[in-house]
Amino acid sequence: MNGFHWDWAFTWEVFPMILTAAKVTLLATLLGSIFAIVMGLVFALLRRSNSRTLRISIYWVVEFIRSTPLLVQIFFLYYVMPEFGISMSPLATGVFALGLHYGAYLSEVFRSGIDGIEKGQWEAARALNLTIVDTYKDIVLPQAIRPMIPATGNYIIAMFKETPQLSAITLLEMLQMAKIIGSENFRYLEPFTLVGILYLVFSLLAAYGIHQVERRFPKEGFSLK
Amino acid sequence: MSAPIIEFKNVKKCFGETVIFSDFNFKVEENEIVSIIGPSGSGKSTLLRILMTLEGIDGGYINVAGESLWHMPWQGQYVPANSKHLHKMRNHLGMVFQHFNLFPHMTVKRNITEAPMRVKGVSRAEAEEFADKLLQLVGLADKADSYPNDLSGGQKQRVGIARALAMKPSILLLDEITSALDPELVDEVLDVIRNLVKEESFTMLLVTHEMYFAREISDRVCFFDKGAIVEEGEPEAIFTQPKEERTKAFLNAYIGQ
């Protein structure tokens, strides 16, 4: 029953190492989120293109990404792409895979947010002769962003909790670090518990932050100066 | 006689299987004020929406200010207009909507200055100076920094009028601009149009259910039904001596109300 004894000395010894790995997890999440938001927006806008071919192509790209496991995509990018001359570091692969995978999900969030803008807003923008870029930038997105915040936040938190999958391509994130510490010391309880607690703390903080952002956002949208 | 500023030639417009206009012809002279009246679904608003390029056409031609609206010359023939051509043509037109369609995230002043700055490249100072004049004109000088949601329906519509005027259109399209207002707010909006007509020369097309206003302000009244002009003429003639039975029935129904 030795394994269930909590060793505080060991805990404090490994905590800095887990925290160092947490930085990698957070970095992958941060960069992955930025990439996912950009890709989501690109997919969403292309889904509204006038070109039927483009709309259908993007629909199938999004469906393909959403319907295949993230781990398969990570493996494909890390192990298969080098055969085509495209080779990336584990972190870059992770960011790319997370961004692409969650970008596909976020595209649906963004699409429904944009679709939620009243037809009259589009018509007013057109009647005032605003370009399509100005219409999106100044009229549509400032109003559409607030309703998108909760779902976007949920996907970013989900992405954060999926980062352990990047251990499969040797990225030294929190879970990978805990595994290494456990196997080297034959003690898994403390490192895995620490990882679990850190995931919980970061997720709760992110959820609180997202709620605050949403609360502070004007209901009618914001205006870019 | 100069060419009409707006001319519909054999225009066809359908929504799916429903034909709104088939072989529709219509002209408006420069600085003419034309009121379009008629029952719901007769194509009145569609006419304005086609002019504002919010709806396309399925046949025929429309000229605005001497140029084809929905077509453009290319290699000696007319082809469907591209977005650049439509952008150029929209500079002639301004529209005020039934449901205002103000941008809720922008102040009143920003609603008015946004398009002139973005589209016409007017400086902020110049756009704001003109916006102040327009707000004065519509009686909302004290609401420049308010947001649309803080305004009454009548005030919102007056901002809508100022916003359309800010682009200095030569043709103003008013689409049932009082229909969404409480009765006591209607006059404050109509007064703005009355003052505007006194001070400026405009070509104006208004779709309205305010018969007394149409009679007072228009040079010509057109009675629409089922996508066709059943009767048109000077307001007095239309309102006091309509010739067509359909017009009489429609006006009687309104007077009865």
GROMACS .gro file of C-alpha atoms in nm:
model
  482
    1MET     CA    1   0.000   0.000   0.000
    2ASN     CA    2   0.314   0.218  -0.017
    3GLY     CA    3   0.197   0.377  -0.343
    4PHE     CA    4  -0.096   0.558  -0.172
    5HIS     CA    5   0.123   0.739   0.076
    6TRP     CA    6   0.147   1.106  -0.017
    7ASP     CA    7   0.511   1.225  -0.008
    8TRP     CA    8   0.522   1.603   0.045
    9ALA     CA    9   0.902   1.624   0.006
   10PHE     CA   10   0.877   1.450  -0.332
   11THR     CA   11   0.586   1.674  -0.425
   12TRP     CA   12   0.784   1.995  -0.367
   13GLU     CA   13   1.083   1.844  -0.547
   14VAL     CA   14   0.890   1.768  -0.868
   15PHE     CA   15   0.655   2.066  -0.860
   16PRO     CA   16   0.902   2.306  -1.035
   17MET     CA   17   0.958   2.051  -1.313
   18ILE     CA   18   0.582   2.011  -1.363
   19LEU     CA   19   0.546   2.391  -1.365
   20THR     CA   20   0.817   2.422  -1.630
   21ALA     CA   21   0.629   2.171  -1.844
   22ALA     CA   22   0.307   2.363  -1.771
   23LYS     CA   23   0.462   2.658  -1.955
   24VAL     CA   24   0.491   2.438  -2.265
   25THR     CA   25   0.128   2.327  -2.224
   26LEU     CA   26   0.014   2.688  -2.188
   27LEU     CA   27   0.228   2.801  -2.480
   28ALA     CA   28   0.086   2.526  -2.703
   29THR     CA   29  -0.266   2.622  -2.593
   30LEU     CA   30  -0.207   2.994  -2.645
   31LEU     CA   31  -0.051   2.959  -2.990
   32GLY     CA   32  -0.299   2.685  -3.082
   33SER     CA   33  -0.588   2.911  -2.979
   34ILE     CA   34  -0.461   3.201  -3.188
   35PHE     CA   35  -0.414   2.973  -3.486
   36ALA     CA   36  -0.756   2.811  -3.428
   37ILE     CA   37  -0.928   3.149  -3.411
   38VAL     CA   38  -0.760   3.263  -3.733
   39MET     CA   39  -0.838   2.933  -3.910
   40GLY     CA   40  -1.193   2.931  -3.773
   41LEU     CA   41  -1.252   3.278  -3.906
   42VAL     CA   42  -1.101   3.191  -4.244
   43PHE     CA   43  -1.314   2.874  -4.270
   44ALA     CA   44  -1.627   3.063  -4.160
   45LEU     CA   45  -1.575   3.343  -4.411
   46LEU     CA   46  -1.498   3.101  -4.693
   47ARG     CA   47  -1.817   2.910  -4.605
   48ARG     CA   48  -2.002   3.235  -4.686
   49SER     CA   49  -1.823   3.281  -5.018
   50ASN     CA   50  -2.022   3.349  -5.335
   51SER     CA   51  -1.846   3.055  -5.497
   52ARG     CA   52  -2.049   2.737  -5.448
   53THR     CA   53  -1.744   2.522  -5.523
   54LEU     CA   54  -1.544   2.698  -5.253
   55ARG     CA   55  -1.830   2.672  -5.003
   56ILE     CA   56  -1.869   2.299  -5.063
   57SER     CA   57  -1.492   2.238  -5.057
   58ILE     CA   58  -1.454   2.416  -4.725
   59TYR     CA   59  -1.757   2.233  -4.585
   60TRP     CA   60  -1.590   1.899  -4.658
   61VAL     CA   61  -1.251   2.014  -4.528
   62VAL     CA   62  -1.416   2.119  -4.201
   63GLU     CA   63  -1.617   1.796  -4.180
   64PHE     CA   64  -1.305   1.590  -4.250
   65ILE     CA   65  -1.107   1.764  -3.977
   66ARG     CA   66  -1.392   1.740  -3.727
   67SER     CA   67  -1.462   1.375  -3.803
   68THR     CA   68  -1.110   1.241  -3.765
   69PRO     CA   69  -0.936   1.203  -3.427
   70LEU     CA   70  -0.695   1.474  -3.320
   71LEU     CA   71  -0.431   1.210  -3.244
   72VAL     CA   72  -0.443   1.078  -3.601
   73GLN     CA   73  -0.398   1.434  -3.728
   74ILE     CA   74  -0.104   1.489  -3.490
   75PHE     CA   75   0.062   1.165  -3.604
   76PHE     CA   76  -0.004   1.247  -3.969
   77LEU     CA   77   0.153   1.593  -3.939
   78TYR     CA   78   0.449   1.472  -3.737
   79TYR     CA   79   0.532   1.137  -3.900
   80VAL     CA   80   0.385   1.153  -4.252
   81MET     CA   81   0.443   1.512  -4.359
   82PRO     CA   82   0.825   1.481  -4.340
   83GLU     CA   83   0.793   1.227  -4.625
   84PHE     CA   84   0.662   1.519  -4.832
   85GLY     CA   85   0.949   1.739  -4.717
   86ILE     CA   86   0.752   1.922  -4.449
   87SER     CA   87   0.912   1.874  -4.113
   88MET     CA   88   0.818   2.060  -3.795
   89SER     CA   89   0.924   2.057  -3.431
   90PRO     CA   90   0.689   1.882  -3.185
   91LEU     CA   91   0.567   2.218  -3.055
   92ALA     CA   92   0.503   2.358  -3.406
   93THR     CA   93   0.326   2.035  -3.503
   94GLY     CA   94   0.116   2.051  -3.188
   95VAL     CA   95   0.020   2.412  -3.244
   96PHE     CA   96  -0.064   2.341  -3.608
   97ALA     CA   97  -0.269   2.030  -3.527
   98LEU     CA   98  -0.458   2.190  -3.237
   99GLY     CA   99  -0.517   2.506  -3.438
  100LEU     CA  100  -0.647   2.319  -3.740
  101HIS     CA  101  -0.862   2.078  -3.539
  102TYR     CA  102  -1.021   2.341  -3.317
  103GLY     CA  103  -1.030   2.592  -3.602
  104ALA     CA  104  -1.272   2.354  -3.773
  105TYR     CA  105  -1.495   2.352  -3.464
  106LEU     CA  106  -1.463   2.727  -3.412
  107SER     CA  107  -1.560   2.791  -3.773
  108GLU     CA  108  -1.909   2.667  -3.688
  109VAL     CA  109  -1.923   2.896  -3.385
  110PHE     CA  110  -1.812   3.193  -3.595
  111ARG     CA  111  -2.045   3.102  -3.877
  112SER     CA  112  -2.348   3.091  -3.648
  113GLY     CA  113  -2.235   3.416  -3.483
  114ILE     CA  114  -2.211   3.590  -3.820
  115ASP     CA  115  -2.541   3.437  -3.934
  116GLY     CA  116  -2.698   3.580  -3.620
  117ILE     CA  117  -2.643   3.937  -3.737
  118GLU     CA  118  -2.968   4.082  -3.864
  119LYS     CA  119  -3.013   4.103  -4.238
  120GLY     CA  120  -3.088   4.475  -4.198
  121GLN     CA  121  -2.733   4.539  -4.078
  122TRP     CA  122  -2.589   4.389  -4.396
  123GLU     CA  123  -2.836   4.583  -4.606
  124ALA     CA  124  -2.759   4.911  -4.432
  125ALA     CA  125  -2.388   4.851  -4.488
  126ARG     CA  126  -2.449   4.782  -4.854
  127ALA     CA  127  -2.678   5.083  -4.895
  128LEU     CA  128  -2.401   5.296  -4.746
  129ASN     CA  129  -2.166   5.143  -5.001
  130LEU     CA  130  -1.925   4.996  -4.745
  131THR     CA  131  -1.690   4.736  -4.889
  132ILE     CA  132  -1.730   4.377  -4.778
  133VAL     CA  133  -1.409   4.407  -4.571
  134ASP     CA  134  -1.537   4.720  -4.393
  135THR     CA  135  -1.875   4.555  -4.347
  136TYR     CA  136  -1.719   4.261  -4.166
  137LYS     CA  137  -1.462   4.467  -3.978
  138ASP     CA  138  -1.678   4.758  -3.867
  139ILE     CA  139  -2.033   4.630  -3.867
  140VAL     CA  140  -2.063   4.252  -3.845
  141LEU     CA  141  -1.777   4.124  -3.631
  142PRO     CA  142  -1.803   4.389  -3.358
  143GLN     CA  143  -2.163   4.276  -3.305
  144ALA     CA  144  -2.105   3.905  -3.361
  145ILE     CA  145  -1.812   3.856  -3.126
  146ARG     CA  146  -1.997   3.873  -2.794
  147PRO     CA  147  -2.233   3.583  -2.866
  148MET     CA  148  -1.933   3.381  -2.985
  149ILE     CA  149  -1.734   3.423  -2.664
  150PRO     CA  150  -1.883   3.142  -2.447
  151ALA     CA  151  -1.855   2.870  -2.713
  152THR     CA  152  -1.511   2.990  -2.822
  153GLY     CA  153  -1.398   2.984  -2.459
  154ASN     CA  154  -1.529   2.632  -2.414
  155TYR     CA  155  -1.337   2.509  -2.717
  156ILE     CA  156  -1.018   2.677  -2.598
  157ILE     CA  157  -1.052   2.507  -2.259
  158ALA     CA  158  -1.121   2.178  -2.438
  159MET     CA  159  -0.809   2.236  -2.648
  160PHE     CA  160  -0.607   2.299  -2.332
  161LYS     CA  161  -0.725   1.964  -2.192
  162GLU     CA  162  -0.629   1.790  -2.517
  163THR     CA  163  -0.267   1.905  -2.504
  164PRO     CA  164  -0.155   1.577  -2.336
  165GLN     CA  165  -0.207   1.417  -2.677
  166LEU     CA  166   0.102   1.609  -2.786
  167SER     CA  167   0.307   1.384  -2.557
  168ALA     CA  168   0.264   1.125  -2.831
  169ILE     CA  169   0.506   1.325  -3.044
  170THR     CA  170   0.752   1.376  -2.758
  171LEU     CA  171   0.650   1.728  -2.665
  172LEU     CA  172   0.754   1.777  -2.306
  173GLU     CA  173   0.425   1.913  -2.175
  174MET     CA  174   0.279   1.851  -1.829
  175LEU     CA  175   0.162   1.493  -1.872
  176GLN     CA  176   0.478   1.383  -2.049
  177MET     CA  177   0.683   1.537  -1.771
  178ALA     CA  178   0.472   1.359  -1.507
  179LYS     CA  179   0.519   1.027  -1.690
  180ILE     CA  180   0.897   1.075  -1.701
  181ILE     CA  181   0.914   1.174  -1.334
  182GLY     CA  182   0.695   0.878  -1.240
  183SER     CA  183   0.896   0.626  -1.436
  184GLU     CA  184   1.227   0.756  -1.306
  185ASN     CA  185   1.115   0.758  -0.942
  186PHE     CA  186   0.860   0.477  -0.947
  187ARG     CA  187   0.611   0.720  -0.796
  188TYR     CA  188   0.318   0.833  -1.010
  189LEU     CA  189   0.074   0.957  -0.745
  190GLU     CA  190   0.227   1.299  -0.679
  191PRO     CA  191   0.320   1.403  -1.036
  192PHE     CA  192  -0.011   1.291  -1.188
  193THR     CA  193  -0.209   1.446  -0.903
  194LEU     CA  194  -0.019   1.773  -0.952
  195VAL     CA  195  -0.091   1.764  -1.323
  196GLY     CA  196  -0.460   1.702  -1.254
  197ILE     CA  197  -0.474   1.989  -1.005
  198LEU     CA  198  -0.296   2.225  -1.245
  199TYR     CA  199  -0.536   2.135  -1.525
  200LEU     CA  200  -0.827   2.200  -1.291
  201VAL     CA  201  -0.686   2.534  -1.170
  202PHE     CA  202  -0.600   2.658  -1.520
  203SER     CA  203  -0.937   2.547  -1.658
  204LEU     CA  204  -1.130   2.719  -1.379
  205LEU     CA  205  -0.922   3.035  -1.420
  206ALA     CA  206  -0.980   3.032  -1.796
  207ALA     CA  207  -1.355   2.979  -1.748
  208TYR     CA  208  -1.366   3.270  -1.502
  209GLY     CA  209  -1.162   3.488  -1.740
  210ILE     CA  210  -1.391   3.407  -2.031
  211HIS     CA  211  -1.698   3.486  -1.823
  212GLN     CA  212  -1.544   3.820  -1.725
  213VAL     CA  213  -1.460   3.905  -2.086
  214GLU     CA  214  -1.816   3.821  -2.190
  215ARG     CA  215  -1.965   4.024  -1.903
  216ARG     CA  216  -1.759   4.330  -1.988
  217PHE     CA  217  -1.840   4.314  -2.357
  218PRO     CA  218  -2.119   4.556  -2.453
  219LYS     CA  219  -2.432   4.359  -2.553
  220GLU     CA  220  -2.476   4.566  -2.867
  221GLY     CA  221  -2.112   4.511  -2.970
  222PHE     CA  222  -1.805   4.727  -2.958
  223SER     CA  223  -1.682   4.999  -3.185
  224LEU     CA  224  -1.334   5.010  -3.330
  225LYS     CA  225  -1.199   5.363  -3.318
  226MET     CA  226  -3.646   6.734  -7.205
  227SER     CA  227  -3.360   6.570  -7.014
  228ALA     CA  228  -3.334   6.195  -6.976
  229PRO     CA  229  -3.506   6.050  -6.669
  230ILE     CA  230  -3.277   5.996  -6.372
  231ILE     CA  231  -3.435   5.654  -6.312
  232GLU     CA  232  -3.571   5.433  -6.585
  233PHE     CA  233  -3.694   5.074  -6.564
  234LYS     CA  234  -3.718   4.903  -6.903
  235ASN     CA  235  -3.905   4.572  -6.930
  236VAL     CA  236  -3.779   4.465  -6.590
  237LYS     CA  237  -3.852   4.118  -6.466
  238LYS     CA  238  -3.814   4.013  -6.105
  239CYS     CA  239  -3.910   3.682  -5.945
  240PHE     CA  240  -3.873   3.532  -5.601
  241GLY     CA  241  -3.861   3.163  -5.680
  242GLU     CA  242  -4.186   3.083  -5.859
  243THR     CA  243  -4.347   3.412  -5.759
  244VAL     CA  244  -4.330   3.678  -6.026
  245ILE     CA  245  -4.309   4.028  -5.876
  246PHE     CA  246  -4.246   4.225  -6.196
  247SER     CA  247  -4.285   4.107  -6.550
  248ASP     CA  248  -4.212   4.359  -6.824
  249PHE     CA  249  -4.219   4.647  -6.578
  250ASN     CA  250  -4.158   5.002  -6.705
  251PHE     CA  251  -4.120   5.310  -6.490
  252LYS     CA  252  -3.951   5.650  -6.511
  253VAL     CA  253  -3.859   5.920  -6.260
  254GLU     CA  254  -3.739   6.265  -6.361
  255GLU     CA  255  -3.459   6.447  -6.184
  256ASN     CA  256  -3.575   6.625  -5.866
  257GLU     CA  257  -3.912   6.460  -5.890
  258ILE     CA  258  -4.076   6.335  -5.572
  259VAL     CA  259  -4.270   6.018  -5.639
  260SER     CA  260  -4.482   5.839  -5.383
  261ILE     CA  261  -4.559   5.475  -5.434
  262ILE     CA  262  -4.872   5.348  -5.268
  263GLY     CA  263  -5.048   5.017  -5.286
  264PRO     CA  264  -5.133   4.701  -5.097
  265SER     CA  265  -4.874   4.482  -4.930
  266GLY     CA  266  -4.695   4.247  -5.165
  267SER     CA  267  -4.751   4.467  -5.469
  268GLY     CA  268  -4.377   4.512  -5.528
  269LYS     CA  269  -4.336   4.864  -5.384
  270SER     CA  270  -4.046   4.786  -5.153
  271THR     CA  271  -3.893   4.548  -5.406
  272LEU     CA  272  -3.871   4.840  -5.649
  273LEU     CA  273  -3.664   5.041  -5.399
  274ARG     CA  274  -3.455   4.740  -5.301
  275ILE     CA  275  -3.371   4.672  -5.666
  276LEU     CA  276  -3.264   5.035  -5.705
  277MET     CA  277  -3.048   5.013  -5.394
  278THR     CA  278  -2.893   4.693  -5.537
  279LEU     CA  279  -3.021   4.488  -5.245
  280GLU     CA  280  -3.210   4.267  -5.490
  281GLY     CA  281  -3.104   4.168  -5.839
  282ILE     CA  282  -3.326   4.152  -6.146
  283ASP     CA  283  -3.410   3.860  -6.368
  284GLY     CA  284  -3.452   4.053  -6.691
  285GLY     CA  285  -3.468   4.396  -6.850
  286TYR     CA  286  -3.261   4.706  -6.783
  287ILE     CA  287  -3.254   4.982  -6.528
  288ASN     CA  288  -3.082   5.313  -6.589
  289VAL     CA  289  -2.981   5.544  -6.307
  290ALA     CA  290  -2.832   5.885  -6.383
  291GLY     CA  291  -2.773   5.785  -6.743
  292GLU     CA  292  -2.593   5.459  -6.670
  293SER     CA  293  -2.715   5.104  -6.654
  294LEU     CA  294  -2.752   4.997  -6.290
  295TRP     CA  295  -2.736   4.620  -6.316
  296HIS     CA  296  -2.534   4.598  -6.638
  297MET     CA  297  -2.210   4.744  -6.761
  298PRO     CA  298  -2.056   4.785  -7.101
  299TRP     CA  299  -1.789   4.530  -7.187
  300GLN     CA  300  -1.640   4.468  -7.530
  301GLY     CA  301  -1.924   4.645  -7.706
  302GLN     CA  302  -2.209   4.476  -7.523
  303TYR     CA  303  -2.383   4.495  -7.189
  304VAL     CA  304  -2.298   4.228  -6.933
  305PRO     CA  305  -2.414   4.183  -6.572
  306ALA     CA  306  -2.249   4.445  -6.352
  307ASN     CA  307  -1.956   4.350  -6.134
  308SER     CA  308  -1.917   4.467  -5.775
  309LYS     CA  309  -1.701   4.763  -5.881
  310HIS     CA  310  -1.975   4.892  -6.111
  311LEU     CA  311  -2.242   4.843  -5.845
  312HIS     CA  312  -2.021   5.024  -5.594
  313LYS     CA  313  -1.996   5.319  -5.832
  314MET     CA  314  -2.371   5.322  -5.902
  315ARG     CA  315  -2.463   5.309  -5.534
  316ASN     CA  316  -2.298   5.649  -5.493
  317HIS     CA  317  -2.608   5.800  -5.656
  318LEU     CA  318  -2.847   5.644  -5.408
  319GLY     CA  319  -2.932   5.663  -5.042
  320MET     CA  320  -3.191   5.459  -4.856
  321VAL     CA  321  -3.385   5.494  -4.534
  322PHE     CA  322  -3.524   5.167  -4.403
  323GLN     CA  323  -3.851   5.076  -4.240
  324HIS     CA  324  -3.674   4.924  -3.940
  325PHE     CA  325  -3.400   5.190  -3.926
  326ASN     CA  326  -3.112   4.939  -3.942
  327LEU     CA  327  -2.886   5.166  -3.741
  328PHE     CA  328  -2.560   5.018  -3.619
  329PRO     CA  329  -2.629   4.955  -3.248
  330HIS     CA  330  -2.263   4.949  -3.144
  331MET     CA  331  -2.192   5.298  -3.279
  332THR     CA  332  -2.296   5.634  -3.143
  333VAL     CA  333  -2.541   5.841  -3.343
  334LYS     CA  334  -2.260   6.055  -3.478
  335ARG     CA  335  -2.051   5.752  -3.568
  336ASN     CA  336  -2.348   5.601  -3.751
  337ILE     CA  337  -2.352   5.914  -3.965
  338THR     CA  338  -1.979   5.962  -4.017
  339GLU     CA  339  -1.872   5.601  -4.070
  340ALA     CA  340  -1.966   5.565  -4.438
  341PRO     CA  341  -1.845   5.906  -4.561
  342MET     CA  342  -1.508   5.841  -4.396
  343ARG     CA  343  -1.474   5.483  -4.516
  344VAL     CA  344  -1.631   5.510  -4.859
  345LYS     CA  345  -1.563   5.865  -4.968
  346GLY     CA  346  -1.241   5.919  -4.780
  347VAL     CA  347  -1.376   6.229  -4.607
  348SER     CA  348  -1.164   6.343  -4.312
  349ARG     CA  349  -1.301   6.281  -3.964
  350ALA     CA  350  -1.325   6.657  -3.896
  351GLU     CA  351  -1.518   6.720  -4.216
  352ALA     CA  352  -1.745   6.418  -4.165
  353GLU     CA  353  -1.822   6.524  -3.807
  354GLU     CA  354  -1.891   6.882  -3.909
  355PHE     CA  355  -2.140   6.762  -4.171
  356ALA     CA  356  -2.290   6.515  -3.922
  357ASP     CA  357  -2.349   6.802  -3.680
  358LYS     CA  358  -2.533   6.994  -3.953
  359LEU     CA  359  -2.744   6.691  -4.036
  360LEU     CA  360  -2.824   6.628  -3.671
  361GLN     CA  361  -2.931   6.990  -3.648
  362LEU     CA  362  -3.150   6.938  -3.954
  363VAL     CA  363  -3.322   6.633  -3.803
  364GLY     CA  364  -3.347   6.797  -3.460
  365LEU     CA  365  -3.112   6.563  -3.278
  366ALA     CA  366  -2.810   6.783  -3.215
  367ASP     CA  367  -2.816   6.683  -2.848
  368LYS     CA  368  -2.809   6.308  -2.926
  369ALA     CA  369  -2.478   6.291  -3.113
  370ASP     CA  370  -2.313   6.080  -2.843
  371SER     CA  371  -2.613   5.861  -2.767
  372TYR     CA  372  -2.643   5.504  -2.884
  373PRO     CA  373  -2.937   5.393  -3.101
  374ASN     CA  374  -3.081   5.178  -2.823
  375ASP     CA  375  -3.122   5.491  -2.609
  376LEU     CA  376  -3.343   5.660  -2.871
  377SER     CA  377  -3.715   5.644  -2.944
  378GLY     CA  378  -3.833   5.497  -3.273
  379GLY     CA  379  -3.888   5.842  -3.421
  380GLN     CA  380  -3.543   5.955  -3.318
  381LYS     CA  381  -3.389   5.639  -3.462
  382GLN     CA  382  -3.557   5.703  -3.792
  383ARG     CA  383  -3.437   6.063  -3.796
  384VAL     CA  384  -3.084   5.932  -3.746
  385GLY     CA  385  -3.151   5.692  -4.034
  386ILE     CA  386  -3.241   5.988  -4.254
  387ALA     CA  387  -2.931   6.181  -4.147
  388ARG     CA  388  -2.714   5.874  -4.213
  389ALA     CA  389  -2.850   5.838  -4.565
  390LEU     CA  390  -2.805   6.211  -4.633
  391ALA     CA  391  -2.446   6.202  -4.510
  392MET     CA  392  -2.351   6.023  -4.831
  393LYS     CA  393  -2.495   6.313  -5.034
  394PRO     CA  394  -2.701   6.094  -5.265
  395SER     CA  395  -2.881   6.248  -5.560
  396ILE     CA  396  -3.166   5.996  -5.523
  397LEU     CA  397  -3.322   5.924  -5.185
  398LEU     CA  398  -3.524   5.608  -5.134
  399LEU     CA  399  -3.760   5.600  -4.837
  400ASP     CA  400  -3.903   5.257  -4.764
  401GLU     CA  401  -4.208   5.284  -4.539
  402ILE     CA  402  -4.011   5.496  -4.298
  403THR     CA  403  -4.299   5.547  -4.056
  404SER     CA  404  -4.449   5.198  -4.064
  405ALA     CA  405  -4.256   5.075  -3.761
  406LEU     CA  406  -4.336   5.384  -3.552
  407ASP     CA  407  -4.602   5.451  -3.292
  408PRO     CA  408  -4.862   5.692  -3.437
  409GLU     CA  409  -4.750   5.982  -3.216
  410LEU     CA  410  -4.395   5.955  -3.351
  411VAL     CA  411  -4.488   5.959  -3.719
  412ASP     CA  412  -4.512   6.336  -3.757
  413GLU     CA  413  -4.166   6.410  -3.617
  414VAL     CA  414  -4.018   6.195  -3.895
  415LEU     CA  415  -4.241   6.334  -4.167
  416ASP     CA  416  -4.155   6.690  -4.056
  417VAL     CA  417  -3.790   6.613  -4.125
  418ILE     CA  418  -3.876   6.510  -4.481
  419ARG     CA  419  -4.096   6.820  -4.523
  420ASN     CA  420  -3.807   7.045  -4.415
  421LEU     CA  421  -3.563   6.854  -4.630
  422VAL     CA  422  -3.775   6.897  -4.939
  423LYS     CA  423  -3.804   7.272  -4.869
  424GLU     CA  424  -3.429   7.317  -4.832
  425GLU     CA  425  -3.279   7.079  -5.086
  426SER     CA  426  -3.354   6.949  -5.433
  427PHE     CA  427  -3.381   6.574  -5.433
  428THR     CA  428  -3.508   6.299  -5.646
  429MET     CA  429  -3.711   6.107  -5.396
  430LEU     CA  430  -3.896   5.779  -5.417
  431LEU     CA  431  -4.104   5.701  -5.118
  432VAL     CA  432  -4.303   5.391  -5.045
  433THR     CA  433  -4.561   5.494  -4.791
  434HIS     CA  434  -4.892   5.418  -4.628
  435GLU     CA  435  -4.923   5.780  -4.507
  436MET     CA  436  -5.170   5.893  -4.771
  437TYR     CA  437  -5.202   6.252  -4.650
  438PHE     CA  438  -4.825   6.286  -4.657
  439ALA     CA  439  -4.798   6.139  -5.007
  440ARG     CA  440  -5.065   6.382  -5.122
  441GLU     CA  441  -4.891   6.679  -4.961
  442ILE     CA  442  -4.533   6.618  -5.063
  443SER     CA  443  -4.533   6.435  -5.396
  444ASP     CA  444  -4.510   6.557  -5.751
  445ARG     CA  445  -4.655   6.227  -5.864
  446VAL     CA  446  -4.828   5.934  -5.696
  447CYS     CA  447  -4.816   5.582  -5.837
  448PHE     CA  448  -5.064   5.320  -5.727
  449PHE     CA  449  -4.909   4.974  -5.745
  450ASP     CA  450  -5.086   4.644  -5.750
  451LYS     CA  451  -4.953   4.299  -5.836
  452GLY     CA  452  -4.622   4.433  -5.967
  453ALA     CA  453  -4.773   4.687  -6.203
  454ILE     CA  454  -4.858   5.055  -6.194
  455VAL     CA  455  -5.236   5.054  -6.203
  456GLU     CA  456  -5.267   5.431  -6.198
  457GLU     CA  457  -5.037   5.730  -6.167
  458GLY     CA  458  -5.066   6.104  -6.178
  459GLU     CA  459  -5.066   6.422  -5.975
  460PRO     CA  460  -5.157   6.366  -5.611
  461GLU     CA  461  -5.480   6.563  -5.627
  462ALA     CA  462  -5.602   6.365  -5.925
  463ILE     CA  463  -5.516   6.031  -5.769
  464PHE     CA  464  -5.661   6.108  -5.430
  465THR     CA  465  -5.975   6.296  -5.538
  466GLN     CA  466  -6.061   6.149  -5.877
  467PRO     CA  467  -5.904   5.807  -5.916
  468LYS     CA  468  -6.000   5.649  -6.245
  469GLU     CA  469  -5.931   5.283  -6.176
  470GLU     CA  470  -6.166   5.076  -5.964
  471ARG     CA  471  -5.875   4.909  -5.788
  472THR     CA  472  -5.734   5.248  -5.687
  473LYS     CA  473  -6.072   5.364  -5.563
  474ALA     CA  474  -6.116   5.049  -5.356
  475PHE     CA  475  -5.770   5.084  -5.204
  476LEU     CA  476  -5.812   5.452  -5.118
  477ASN     CA  477  -6.162   5.396  -4.982
  478ALA     CA  478  -6.025   5.125  -4.756
  479TYR     CA  479  -5.765   5.371  -4.624
  480ILE     CA  480  -6.008   5.657  -4.582
  481GLY     CA  481  -6.242   5.413  -4.407
  482GLN     CA  482  -5.967   5.343  -4.154
   0.00000   0.00000   0.00000
